[in-house]
Each structure stands twice: as structure tokens, then as C-alpha cells.
Short mmCIF file of C-alpha atoms and ligand atoms in Angstrom, two decimals:
data_model
loop_
_atom_site.label_atom_id
_atom_site.label_comp_id
_atom_site.label_asym_id
_atom_site.label_seq_id
_atom_site.Cartn_x
_atom_site.Cartn_y
_atom_site.Cartn_z
CA MET O 1 0.00 0.00 0.00
CA SER O 2 1.06 3.57 -0.32
CA GLY O 3 2.57 5.32 2.63
CA ASP O 4 0.52 8.44 2.03
CA LEU O 5 -2.14 9.98 4.18
CA PRO O 6 -3.88 13.20 3.20
CA GLY O 7 -1.38 16.01 3.30
CA VAL O 8 1.41 13.79 4.57
CA LYS O 9 4.05 11.70 2.87
CA LEU O 10 5.10 8.86 5.11
CA ASP O 11 8.30 7.02 4.38
CA GLU O 12 7.24 3.43 4.82
CA GLN O 13 10.79 2.10 4.93
CA LEU O 14 11.83 4.59 7.57
CA LEU O 15 8.73 3.82 9.62
CA GLY O 16 9.45 0.09 9.37
CA ARG O 17 12.96 0.64 10.64
CA GLN O 18 11.82 2.85 13.52
CA LEU O 19 9.13 0.38 14.57
CA TYR O 20 11.54 -2.54 14.36
CA ASP O 21 14.19 -0.65 16.34
CA CYS O 22 11.59 0.06 19.02
CA VAL O 23 10.72 -3.66 19.23
CA ALA O 24 14.43 -4.61 19.33
CA ASP O 25 15.15 -2.00 22.00
CA LEU O 26 12.44 -3.33 24.32
CA TYR O 27 12.91 -7.03 23.55
CA PRO O 28 15.59 -7.88 26.16
CA ILE O 29 13.67 -6.36 29.09
CA CYS O 30 12.01 -8.81 31.47
CA ARG O 31 8.49 -7.49 31.79
CA SER O 32 5.55 -8.79 33.78
CA ILE O 33 2.18 -7.42 34.88
CA THR O 34 3.99 -5.38 37.52
CA GLY O 35 7.54 -4.41 38.36
CA ASP O 36 10.61 -2.59 37.14
CA GLY O 37 10.51 -4.16 33.66
CA VAL O 38 7.28 -2.30 32.99
CA ARG O 39 8.77 0.92 34.36
CA GLU O 40 11.88 0.54 32.23
CA THR O 41 9.72 -0.17 29.17
CA LEU O 42 7.65 2.95 29.76
CA SER O 43 10.76 5.05 30.24
CA HIS O 44 12.05 3.83 26.85
CA LEU O 45 8.70 4.71 25.28
CA LYS O 46 8.88 8.19 26.76
CA GLN O 47 11.67 8.86 24.28
CA ILE O 48 9.03 8.45 21.54
CA VAL O 49 5.94 9.95 23.19
CA PRO O 50 5.37 11.83 26.48
CA LEU O 51 3.53 9.21 28.51
CA THR O 52 2.07 9.79 31.94
CA VAL O 53 2.98 6.91 34.24
CA SER O 54 0.55 5.81 36.95
CA GLU O 55 1.36 3.60 39.92
CA VAL O 56 -1.56 1.75 41.52
CA PRO O 57 -0.74 0.15 44.89
CA SER O 58 -0.93 -3.64 45.39
CA GLY O 59 -4.20 -4.52 47.06
CA THR O 60 -6.23 -1.92 45.16
CA ALA O 61 -9.57 -3.37 44.08
CA ALA O 62 -10.58 -3.26 40.42
CA PHE O 63 -14.13 -4.59 40.17
CA ASP O 64 -13.83 -8.29 41.02
CA TRP O 65 -10.04 -8.22 40.93
CA VAL O 66 -7.24 -6.94 43.16
CA VAL O 67 -3.88 -5.51 42.08
CA PRO O 68 -1.41 -8.27 42.99
CA ASN O 69 1.91 -7.98 44.76
CA GLU O 70 4.69 -6.50 42.68
CA TRP O 71 7.22 -8.89 41.13
CA ASN O 72 10.83 -8.12 40.40
CA ILE O 73 13.67 -10.36 39.40
CA ARG O 74 17.43 -9.91 39.34
CA ASP O 75 18.73 -13.37 38.51
CA ALA O 76 17.61 -16.97 38.11
CA TYR O 77 19.56 -20.08 37.24
CA VAL O 78 19.95 -23.80 37.61
CA LYS O 79 23.56 -24.89 38.09
CA ASN O 80 24.85 -28.42 37.57
CA ALA O 81 27.31 -30.22 39.85
CA GLN O 82 30.21 -28.53 38.01
CA GLY O 83 28.76 -25.12 38.85
CA GLU O 84 27.77 -24.38 35.24
CA ARG O 85 24.51 -22.55 34.58
CA VAL O 86 22.46 -25.05 32.57
CA ILE O 87 19.45 -22.72 32.68
CA ASP O 88 20.24 -19.00 32.85
CA PHE O 89 17.77 -16.14 33.13
CA HIS O 90 20.40 -13.86 31.63
CA ASP O 91 20.27 -15.83 28.36
CA SER O 92 16.55 -15.11 28.04
CA SER O 93 13.92 -13.70 30.34
CA LEU O 94 11.64 -16.53 29.18
CA HIS O 95 13.69 -19.03 31.17
CA VAL O 96 11.98 -18.19 34.43
CA LEU O 97 8.32 -18.87 35.12
CA ASN O 98 7.03 -15.29 35.16
CA TYR O 99 6.08 -14.27 38.74
CA SER O 100 8.16 -17.03 40.34
CA ARG O 101 8.63 -16.65 44.05
CA PRO O 102 12.22 -16.62 45.29
CA ILE O 103 13.96 -19.92 45.92
CA GLY O 104 17.50 -21.07 46.71
CA GLU O 105 17.91 -24.82 47.16
CA THR O 106 19.83 -27.81 45.99
CA MET O 107 17.74 -30.66 44.65
CA SER O 108 17.72 -33.72 42.42
CA LEU O 109 16.49 -33.59 38.83
CA ALA O 110 13.45 -35.59 39.92
CA GLU O 111 12.56 -32.90 42.47
CA LEU O 112 13.24 -30.17 39.96
CA ARG O 113 11.27 -31.72 37.12
CA PRO O 114 7.73 -30.66 38.23
CA HIS O 115 9.00 -27.07 38.04
CA LEU O 116 10.38 -27.36 34.50
CA PHE O 117 8.26 -26.40 31.49
CA THR O 118 9.09 -27.45 27.92
CA LEU O 119 7.42 -27.84 24.53
CA PRO O 120 7.90 -31.51 23.55
CA ASP O 121 6.42 -30.81 20.08
CA LYS O 122 8.89 -27.99 19.44
CA PRO O 123 11.99 -29.35 21.14
CA ASP O 124 14.22 -26.36 20.32
CA TRP O 125 11.84 -23.70 21.61
CA VAL O 126 11.44 -22.31 25.12
CA PRO O 127 7.83 -21.79 26.23
CA TYR O 128 6.55 -18.62 27.93
CA ARG O 129 4.71 -19.42 31.14
CA THR O 130 3.28 -17.28 33.93
CA SER O 131 1.85 -17.82 37.38
CA TYR O 132 0.51 -14.41 38.38
CA TYR O 133 -2.24 -15.35 40.76
CA ALA O 134 -1.04 -18.68 42.22
CA GLU O 135 2.30 -18.57 44.00
CA ASN O 136 4.76 -20.94 42.34
CA TRP O 137 8.27 -21.09 40.96
CA GLY O 138 9.70 -22.68 37.85
CA PHE O 139 11.90 -22.60 34.80
CA CYS O 140 11.13 -22.81 31.10
CA LEU O 141 13.61 -24.48 28.77
CA SER O 142 13.79 -26.37 25.50
CA GLN O 143 12.96 -30.06 25.52
CA ASN O 144 16.39 -30.72 24.03
CA ARG O 145 18.07 -28.94 26.91
CA LEU O 146 16.04 -30.89 29.43
CA ASP O 147 16.81 -34.20 27.72
CA ALA O 148 20.52 -33.44 27.99
CA LEU O 149 20.41 -32.91 31.79
CA PRO O 150 21.89 -35.87 33.67
CA GLU O 151 20.41 -37.16 36.92
CA GLU O 152 22.40 -35.24 39.51
CA GLU O 153 22.03 -32.55 42.13
CA TYR O 154 21.27 -29.04 40.90
CA GLU O 155 21.59 -25.71 42.58
CA VAL O 156 18.37 -23.83 41.98
CA CYS O 157 18.21 -20.07 42.47
CA ILE O 158 15.52 -17.53 41.71
CA ASP O 159 16.52 -14.14 43.03
CA SER O 160 13.14 -12.50 42.81
CA SER O 161 10.91 -10.49 45.11
CA LEU O 162 7.18 -10.68 45.40
CA GLY O 163 5.60 -8.21 47.79
CA PRO O 164 3.51 -5.08 48.19
CA GLY O 165 4.35 -2.52 45.53
CA ALA O 166 2.39 -1.21 42.59
CA LEU O 167 1.00 -1.87 39.16
CA THR O 168 2.45 0.53 36.62
CA TYR O 169 0.88 1.70 33.39
CA GLY O 170 1.43 4.41 30.81
CA GLU O 171 -1.18 6.74 29.32
CA LEU O 172 -1.21 9.54 26.82
CA LEU O 173 -4.14 11.77 25.90
CA ILE O 174 -3.74 13.73 22.68
CA PRO O 175 -6.48 16.36 22.82
CA GLY O 176 -8.51 17.03 19.70
CA GLU O 177 -11.19 19.60 18.87
CA SER O 178 -13.74 17.40 20.59
CA ALA O 179 -13.64 15.69 23.99
CA GLU O 180 -14.92 12.53 22.26
CA GLU O 181 -12.18 9.95 22.35
CA VAL O 182 -10.60 7.20 20.31
CA LEU O 183 -9.06 4.65 22.65
CA ILE O 184 -5.95 2.71 21.65
CA SER O 185 -4.83 0.00 24.03
CA CYS O 186 -1.89 -2.40 24.05
CA HIS O 187 -0.16 -4.76 26.45
CA ILE O 188 3.24 -4.14 28.00
CA CYS O 189 3.51 -7.23 30.21
CA HIS O 190 5.27 -9.89 28.12
CA PRO O 191 8.99 -10.41 28.54
CA SER O 192 11.21 -11.23 25.54
CA LEU O 193 8.51 -11.83 22.94
CA ALA O 194 8.54 -9.69 19.83
CA ASN O 195 5.22 -10.05 18.05
CA ASP O 196 3.02 -10.67 21.05
CA ASN O 197 3.09 -7.40 22.87
CA LEU O 198 6.06 -5.49 21.46
CA SER O 199 4.70 -5.11 17.92
CA GLY O 200 1.52 -3.60 19.35
CA VAL O 201 3.49 -1.39 21.71
CA ALA O 202 5.67 -0.04 18.88
CA VAL O 203 2.73 0.57 16.54
CA ALA O 204 0.80 2.35 19.31
CA ALA O 205 3.78 4.53 20.24
CA TYR O 206 4.42 5.62 16.66
CA ALA O 207 0.70 6.12 15.96
CA ALA O 208 0.64 8.45 18.97
CA ARG O 209 3.72 10.26 17.72
CA TYR O 210 2.09 10.78 14.33
CA LEU O 211 -1.17 12.02 15.84
CA GLN O 212 0.71 14.49 18.02
CA SER O 213 2.07 16.11 14.89
CA ARG O 214 -1.32 17.05 13.47
CA SER O 215 -4.62 18.47 14.61
CA THR O 216 -7.52 16.09 14.99
CA ARG O 217 -11.25 16.19 15.52
CA TYR O 218 -11.20 13.41 18.12
CA SER O 219 -9.07 13.20 21.20
CA TYR O 220 -6.88 10.09 21.22
CA ARG O 221 -6.13 8.19 24.38
CA PHE O 222 -3.32 5.63 24.35
CA LEU O 223 -2.99 3.02 27.09
CA PHE O 224 0.15 0.94 27.63
CA ILE O 225 -1.05 -1.52 30.23
CA PRO O 226 -0.45 -5.03 31.57
CA ALA O 227 -2.89 -7.71 30.40
CA THR O 228 -6.31 -8.01 32.01
CA ILE O 229 -5.57 -6.42 35.38
CA GLY O 230 -4.28 -3.29 33.62
CA SER O 231 -7.46 -2.66 31.66
CA LEU O 232 -9.59 -3.53 34.72
CA VAL O 233 -7.64 -1.06 36.84
CA TRP O 234 -7.88 1.64 34.18
CA LEU O 235 -11.62 1.09 33.68
CA SER O 236 -12.27 1.11 37.43
CA ARG O 237 -10.37 4.42 37.81
CA ASN O 238 -12.05 6.04 34.80
CA GLU O 239 -15.53 4.62 34.93
CA SER O 240 -17.21 8.04 34.92
CA SER O 241 -15.50 9.16 31.72
CA VAL O 242 -15.57 6.06 29.52
CA SER O 243 -18.72 7.35 27.83
CA ARG O 244 -16.42 9.73 25.93
CA ILE O 245 -14.96 6.76 24.06
CA ARG O 246 -16.56 6.75 20.61
CA HIS O 247 -14.21 4.30 18.94
CA GLY O 248 -11.41 2.04 20.10
CA LEU O 249 -8.76 -0.39 18.96
CA VAL O 250 -6.75 -2.97 20.84
CA LEU O 251 -3.43 -3.43 19.05
CA ALA O 252 -1.73 -6.84 19.28
CA CYS O 253 0.44 -9.16 17.16
CA LEU O 254 1.09 -6.72 14.31
CA GLY O 255 4.55 -7.68 13.07
CA ASP O 256 4.32 -11.23 11.70
CA SER O 257 4.06 -12.13 8.03
CA GLY O 258 0.32 -12.76 8.03
CA PRO O 259 -2.33 -10.45 6.54
CA LEU O 260 -4.13 -7.94 8.72
CA THR O 261 -7.11 -9.19 10.70
CA TYR O 262 -9.79 -7.36 12.63
CA LYS O 263 -11.94 -8.63 15.44
CA ARG O 264 -15.22 -6.76 15.72
CA SER O 265 -16.42 -5.17 18.91
CA ARG O 266 -19.19 -6.84 20.90
CA ARG O 267 -21.64 -4.47 19.16
CA GLY O 268 -20.58 -5.93 15.81
CA ASN O 269 -21.65 -2.94 13.70
CA ALA O 270 -20.02 -0.02 15.50
CA MET O 271 -18.46 2.67 13.35
CA ILE O 272 -14.98 1.32 14.21
CA ASP O 273 -16.09 -2.14 13.02
CA ARG O 274 -17.28 -0.75 9.69
CA VAL O 275 -14.31 1.55 9.18
CA ALA O 276 -11.76 -1.15 10.03
CA ALA O 277 -13.49 -3.64 7.73
CA HIS O 278 -13.58 -1.08 4.92
CA ILE O 279 -9.90 -0.11 5.25
CA LEU O 280 -8.74 -3.73 5.52
CA LYS O 281 -10.83 -4.91 2.58
CA GLN O 282 -9.02 -2.39 0.38
CA ARG O 283 -5.93 -4.54 0.87
CA ASP O 284 -5.11 -7.72 -0.99
CA ASP O 285 -6.32 -9.98 1.73
CA CYS O 286 -7.57 -9.64 5.25
CA GLU O 287 -9.72 -11.55 7.65
CA LEU O 288 -12.56 -10.28 9.80
CA PHE O 289 -13.77 -12.00 12.96
CA ASP O 290 -16.82 -11.53 15.09
CA PHE O 291 -16.43 -10.69 18.75
CA SER O 292 -15.81 -13.46 21.25
CA PRO O 293 -15.16 -12.98 24.97
CA TYR O 294 -11.63 -14.34 24.65
CA GLY O 295 -8.44 -12.67 23.55
CA TYR O 296 -6.89 -9.37 24.66
CA ASP O 297 -8.38 -6.47 26.56
CA GLU O 298 -11.36 -6.17 24.20
CA ARG O 299 -12.77 -8.68 26.72
CA GLN O 300 -12.83 -5.99 29.38
CA TYR O 301 -13.78 -3.00 27.18
CA CYS O 302 -16.59 -5.08 25.66
CA SER O 303 -17.80 -6.57 28.94
CA PRO O 304 -21.56 -5.94 29.27
CA GLY O 305 -21.14 -3.23 31.94
CA PHE O 306 -19.12 -1.15 29.44
CA ASP O 307 -19.94 -2.48 25.97
CA LEU O 308 -17.52 -0.01 24.39
CA PRO O 309 -17.07 0.10 20.61
CA VAL O 310 -13.55 -1.39 20.78
CA GLY O 311 -12.28 -3.90 18.24
CA ARG O 312 -8.88 -5.49 17.82
CA LEU O 313 -6.40 -5.03 15.01
CA SER O 314 -3.84 -7.83 14.55
CA ARG O 315 -2.08 -9.80 11.89
CA THR O 316 -2.15 -13.52 12.63
CA PRO O 317 -4.32 -13.73 15.76
CA HIS O 318 -2.79 -15.00 18.99
CA GLY O 319 -2.77 -18.77 19.27
CA ARG O 320 -2.93 -19.21 15.50
CA PHE O 321 0.81 -19.09 14.89
CA PRO O 322 2.99 -21.83 16.38
CA GLU O 323 5.56 -19.30 17.60
CA TYR O 324 2.93 -17.75 19.92
CA HIS O 325 4.14 -17.64 23.54
CA THR O 326 7.47 -19.28 22.73
CA SER O 327 11.06 -18.21 22.23
CA ALA O 328 10.42 -18.42 18.47
CA ASP O 329 8.37 -15.20 18.74
CA ASN O 330 11.69 -13.39 18.48
CA LEU O 331 13.24 -10.55 16.50
CA ASP O 332 13.40 -12.71 13.36
CA PHE O 333 9.68 -13.36 13.52
CA VAL O 334 8.65 -9.71 13.12
CA LYS O 335 9.31 -7.79 9.87
CA PRO O 336 9.81 -4.04 9.49
CA VAL O 337 7.58 -3.93 6.40
CA GLN O 338 4.76 -5.68 8.27
CA LEU O 339 5.06 -3.34 11.25
CA ALA O 340 4.95 -0.36 8.92
CA GLY O 341 1.91 -1.75 7.07
CA SER O 342 0.12 -2.25 10.38
CA LEU O 343 0.87 1.32 11.48
CA LEU O 344 -0.33 2.74 8.18
CA ALA O 345 -3.55 0.69 8.34
CA CYS O 346 -4.08 2.00 11.84
CA LEU O 347 -3.55 5.61 10.72
CA GLU O 348 -5.88 5.10 7.76
CA ILE O 349 -8.57 3.88 10.13
CA PHE O 350 -8.10 6.98 12.30
CA GLU O 351 -8.10 9.15 9.18
CA ALA O 352 -11.45 7.69 8.08
CA LEU O 353 -12.90 8.25 11.57
CA GLU O 354 -11.68 11.84 11.40
CA GLN O 355 -13.20 12.48 7.98
CA GLU O 356 -16.52 10.68 8.42
CA ARG O 357 -19.31 13.23 7.94
CA VAL O 358 -22.87 13.47 6.67
CA TYR O 359 -23.29 16.03 3.89
CA LEU O 360 -26.23 17.50 2.07
CA ASN O 361 -26.27 17.94 -1.72
CA GLN O 362 -27.04 21.61 -2.41
CA LYS O 363 -28.34 20.94 -5.95
CA PRO O 364 -30.24 17.70 -5.48
CA LYS O 365 -32.67 18.12 -8.42
CA GLY O 366 -30.92 16.40 -11.26
CA GLU O 367 -27.15 16.21 -11.46
CA PRO O 368 -25.33 19.52 -11.20
CA LYS O 369 -23.42 20.34 -14.39
CA LEU O 370 -19.98 19.48 -13.05
CA SER O 371 -18.02 21.11 -15.86
CA LYS O 372 -19.47 24.46 -14.77
CA TYR O 373 -17.57 24.02 -11.50
CA GLY O 374 -14.35 22.75 -13.01
CA LEU O 375 -15.05 19.26 -11.73
CA TYR O 376 -15.53 17.53 -15.04
CA ASP O 377 -13.26 19.38 -17.38
CA SER O 378 -10.34 17.01 -17.33
CA ILE O 379 -12.02 14.13 -19.09
CA GLY O 380 -9.74 12.66 -21.71
CA GLY O 381 -6.30 12.98 -20.26
CA GLY O 382 -6.70 15.15 -17.20
CA THR O 383 -5.54 14.44 -13.69
CA ASP O 384 -8.88 13.30 -12.33
CA SER O 385 -9.14 9.53 -12.19
CA PRO O 386 -12.30 7.67 -13.26
CA ALA O 387 -12.64 6.62 -9.60
CA PHE O 388 -12.64 10.27 -8.52
CA ARG O 389 -15.35 11.10 -11.07
CA MET O 390 -17.43 8.15 -9.86
CA ALA O 391 -16.87 9.33 -6.30
CA LEU O 392 -18.22 12.80 -7.21
CA LEU O 393 -21.39 11.21 -8.60
CA TRP O 394 -21.84 8.86 -5.65
CA VAL O 395 -21.29 11.58 -3.07
CA LEU O 396 -23.79 13.87 -4.81
CA ASN O 397 -26.35 11.13 -5.14
CA LEU O 398 -26.19 9.74 -1.61
CA SER O 399 -25.66 13.01 0.26
CA ASP O 400 -29.33 13.33 1.12
CA GLY O 401 -28.70 13.80 4.84
CA ARG O 402 -29.15 10.15 5.62
CA HIS O 403 -25.82 8.75 4.38
CA GLY O 404 -22.33 9.47 5.64
CA LEU O 405 -19.13 9.08 3.68
CA LEU O 406 -18.61 5.57 5.02
CA ASP O 407 -22.08 4.57 3.77
CA ILE O 408 -21.12 5.97 0.39
CA ALA O 409 -17.76 4.18 0.32
CA GLU O 410 -19.41 0.89 1.33
CA ARG O 411 -22.19 1.17 -1.21
CA SER O 412 -20.05 2.38 -4.10
CA GLY O 413 -17.13 0.05 -3.46
CA LEU O 414 -14.82 3.06 -3.75
CA ASP O 415 -11.98 3.77 -1.36
CA PHE O 416 -12.98 5.92 1.58
CA GLN O 417 -10.16 8.35 0.78
CA GLU O 418 -11.47 8.82 -2.77
CA VAL O 419 -14.95 9.52 -1.46
CA ALA O 420 -13.63 11.95 1.12
CA LEU O 421 -11.60 13.80 -1.53
CA ALA O 422 -14.67 14.06 -3.73
CA ALA O 423 -16.67 15.45 -0.82
CA ASP O 424 -13.94 18.06 -0.16
CA ALA O 425 -13.94 19.10 -3.82
CA LEU O 426 -17.75 19.40 -3.88
CA CYS O 427 -17.76 21.42 -0.65
CA ALA O 428 -15.15 23.78 -2.09
CA LYS O 429 -17.53 24.49 -4.99
CA GLY O 430 -20.55 24.96 -2.76
CA LEU O 431 -22.28 21.84 -4.11
CA LEU O 432 -22.18 20.09 -0.76
CA LYS O 433 -22.61 21.23 2.83
CA GLU O 434 -21.89 19.40 6.04
CA MET O 435 -25.05 18.52 7.96
ZN1 ZN E 501 0.38 -13.13 25.05
#
């Protein structure tokens, strides 16, 4: 697709590199739903956009949930009898069961085994496992590594802390002309996984940076939050103002090689659902899904007590790529060009939301004579494309006060941008007025 938005030339290659660099920069950090990894991640993101960081104390209630104790980790390893680290947290943050309580013991392989997690079907890969709400400890490793461990005594150390602290999240409100908001939400809780979490984080950060550089009709609120508990905490702290949210997108898994996919909001036919479907269908291939109460934080935004118009933009959905939640979701798995394409799709969706209007044809009796207004004089070699001329006719015909530009784009099969350009041209000639 082109890297152009109205009035702006975007360098798709440069964007791809910036997004990829952002993912690569954050990849080594050991994140979780709380702790210093989240803080460090947010401080990196502050170099891209000016986030406000909130700290919510452990024990704070969020509807039916409670902010858990804060988890931090400095080191974790399993050493063999020779004192060699056969599993080392410093090789990959995935090696420790996320939220492991501290431990320092010597034990046999048989005693250690119930605390080891592998993927027998993918013997080279390390799984990603968590135990946020049930206290446990453990290590994740490849099946091949486990198979190579002899029966002997092992020194097991997890130098972590799990105690009262806070849940940390980042937020940015970019004010527009209106207090009505577009919500963009992504997760910042996964450790060294590139597509799942970091691709969404990078796309959200650069979308925010782009929106900061222009004026908008809507206000845009970006949330960088840990999974589930983060959105519950945010919703519980902002319950009185969520009615301002007119449209929303959860961003997740946006860097793999798959086509773009969109999961509809619970409402199913919200403006964001229609706009996202329209923008994605203009691409070679895409897939649309209906809402289900499983997935990312759309589960919380679309819970019946909120029922917000929030869908989810992804490439290959979570759980549908084998690399999901494994060490194979690494920096080779995400592609700069895919990240850039995801960002541009996102910005096109926002652009369509910004431009959506209902207009009224000022000369509705018969067709206006377009050549009189300089809108039909380039036939036969001019700059106006046949699609633009069709868009003029469609906009004039359907602008009866009951159809918006999205209705016109859907019904005509024309690109939204083409329809919006035609509406601008007709307005400039006084043939169309905004309702
Ligand atoms: Zn995940």
C-alpha cells in the first residue's frame, strides 16, 4: 500500500525501521504485569511519546479483581554439579516462570522436574509461562536442553521479590477539537517476545507520535497496560468518563508475516467495526472476525457493563501461529515492512474516523453540471481519475442527509479516501454542505 495519508508523505521504509528498532530495543527487558521491567519499558517509550505513568498500589480493588503484589527479578539459574549454569535467566527472560517466588535450594532432577516447562512438540523452543495469581516457581527451557540434563544434584536459584508494591501503566491523551475519544490500548507485560506485545507497543507509540504532529477532531487516548488487570484497573479508575470513548482499537500481534485481521467489537456494527473492515478490505487480503469474549483487553472494554465500541487489530491472531508464547516469537519473527503496514492501516482507520461526515447535496434536483464548477473538465487525459469522477457522482447522489461518507464508500465500493476527496472538492464548490 502507499505510505501516504492526506497532506502527509510517510516514508514506509523509515517507519518500518523505527518500529523494528523500538521492538528490538524493548525485547531484552524482562516485563511482567507489575515491576521494574514495565517501568523501564515505559521510560524507553517516553523517548518516543510523552507518557504519563501511573502507579496503583498492590491490594487496590478493580471490580472483582485486586492488584497483585509486585514482582521483580534480578537473577535466576539452575547450576549443575560442576557449577555451570544449565538454565540461565540472563540468556533469556523466558527461562523463568514469570512471577516465580524466590527460591534457593539444591535438589535432584526428579525434584526439579515438576517445576520445569518445555514444549515436547517444538523441542528447540522455550515456552513462555506465567503464574501471576497462584504462587509458584519454575523454569522454562527447551525439551532438548532438558533431555541433556543428567540425573544429579542441581543448585536452583531464583533471586526475585514478590511483595507489596504497585501496578504501573502508561497513558497519553492527545487532545482534539472534541472531547470525544478514540481509545488505543496495548499490552506491556510480556517479557522477551517480539510479536506478542512489542509489535503492538511499537505501533501504538508511533501512531501516537504521528497524531501528536497534526490536529484532529477526536481526542486520542493511548494506554500501555499489563494484560487483564491493567485494563480492569484503568476502567475502574475512569468509569465516569468512559462514555467519551466513541471508537477504540486494541493493538496486538502486528509484526508477523500474516495479513491484517480485525476482530469486531461486541456491538458488531459499531463505526470502528465498519471503518476497520472497509480499510482492511481495500488490501489484498484480510480476515474479519466476530467478537468473542476471549483474547486481549477487548474482553474488558466489551464486557456488558461497558460495551464499548472497541475492536482489535492484529495480523495472525494470537494462538494461530505456532511461535505464539514461545522463544520463536523473536526478533526474526517480526518484519519491518509488516510493522509499517500495520501502522499505516491504523492511521488510515483513524483518518477515516476523522473524515466521516454526513453532507447534504445543495443541488439535489438532477445532477449539477460538473463542468461548470471545473469538476468535469479534465475528461480525456486530465488528472482526475475515473474513480474520482465516480466518487463525485456517488457523493452527490447519496448526500441526502441520511448517508455518511462511510455509507457511500461501502455502497459504491470506492476507497474511503477517494470519497472523502470528492466530498472536499464538492464542498469547495458549494455543491455540498456538512449537515
Ligand atoms: Zn500473550
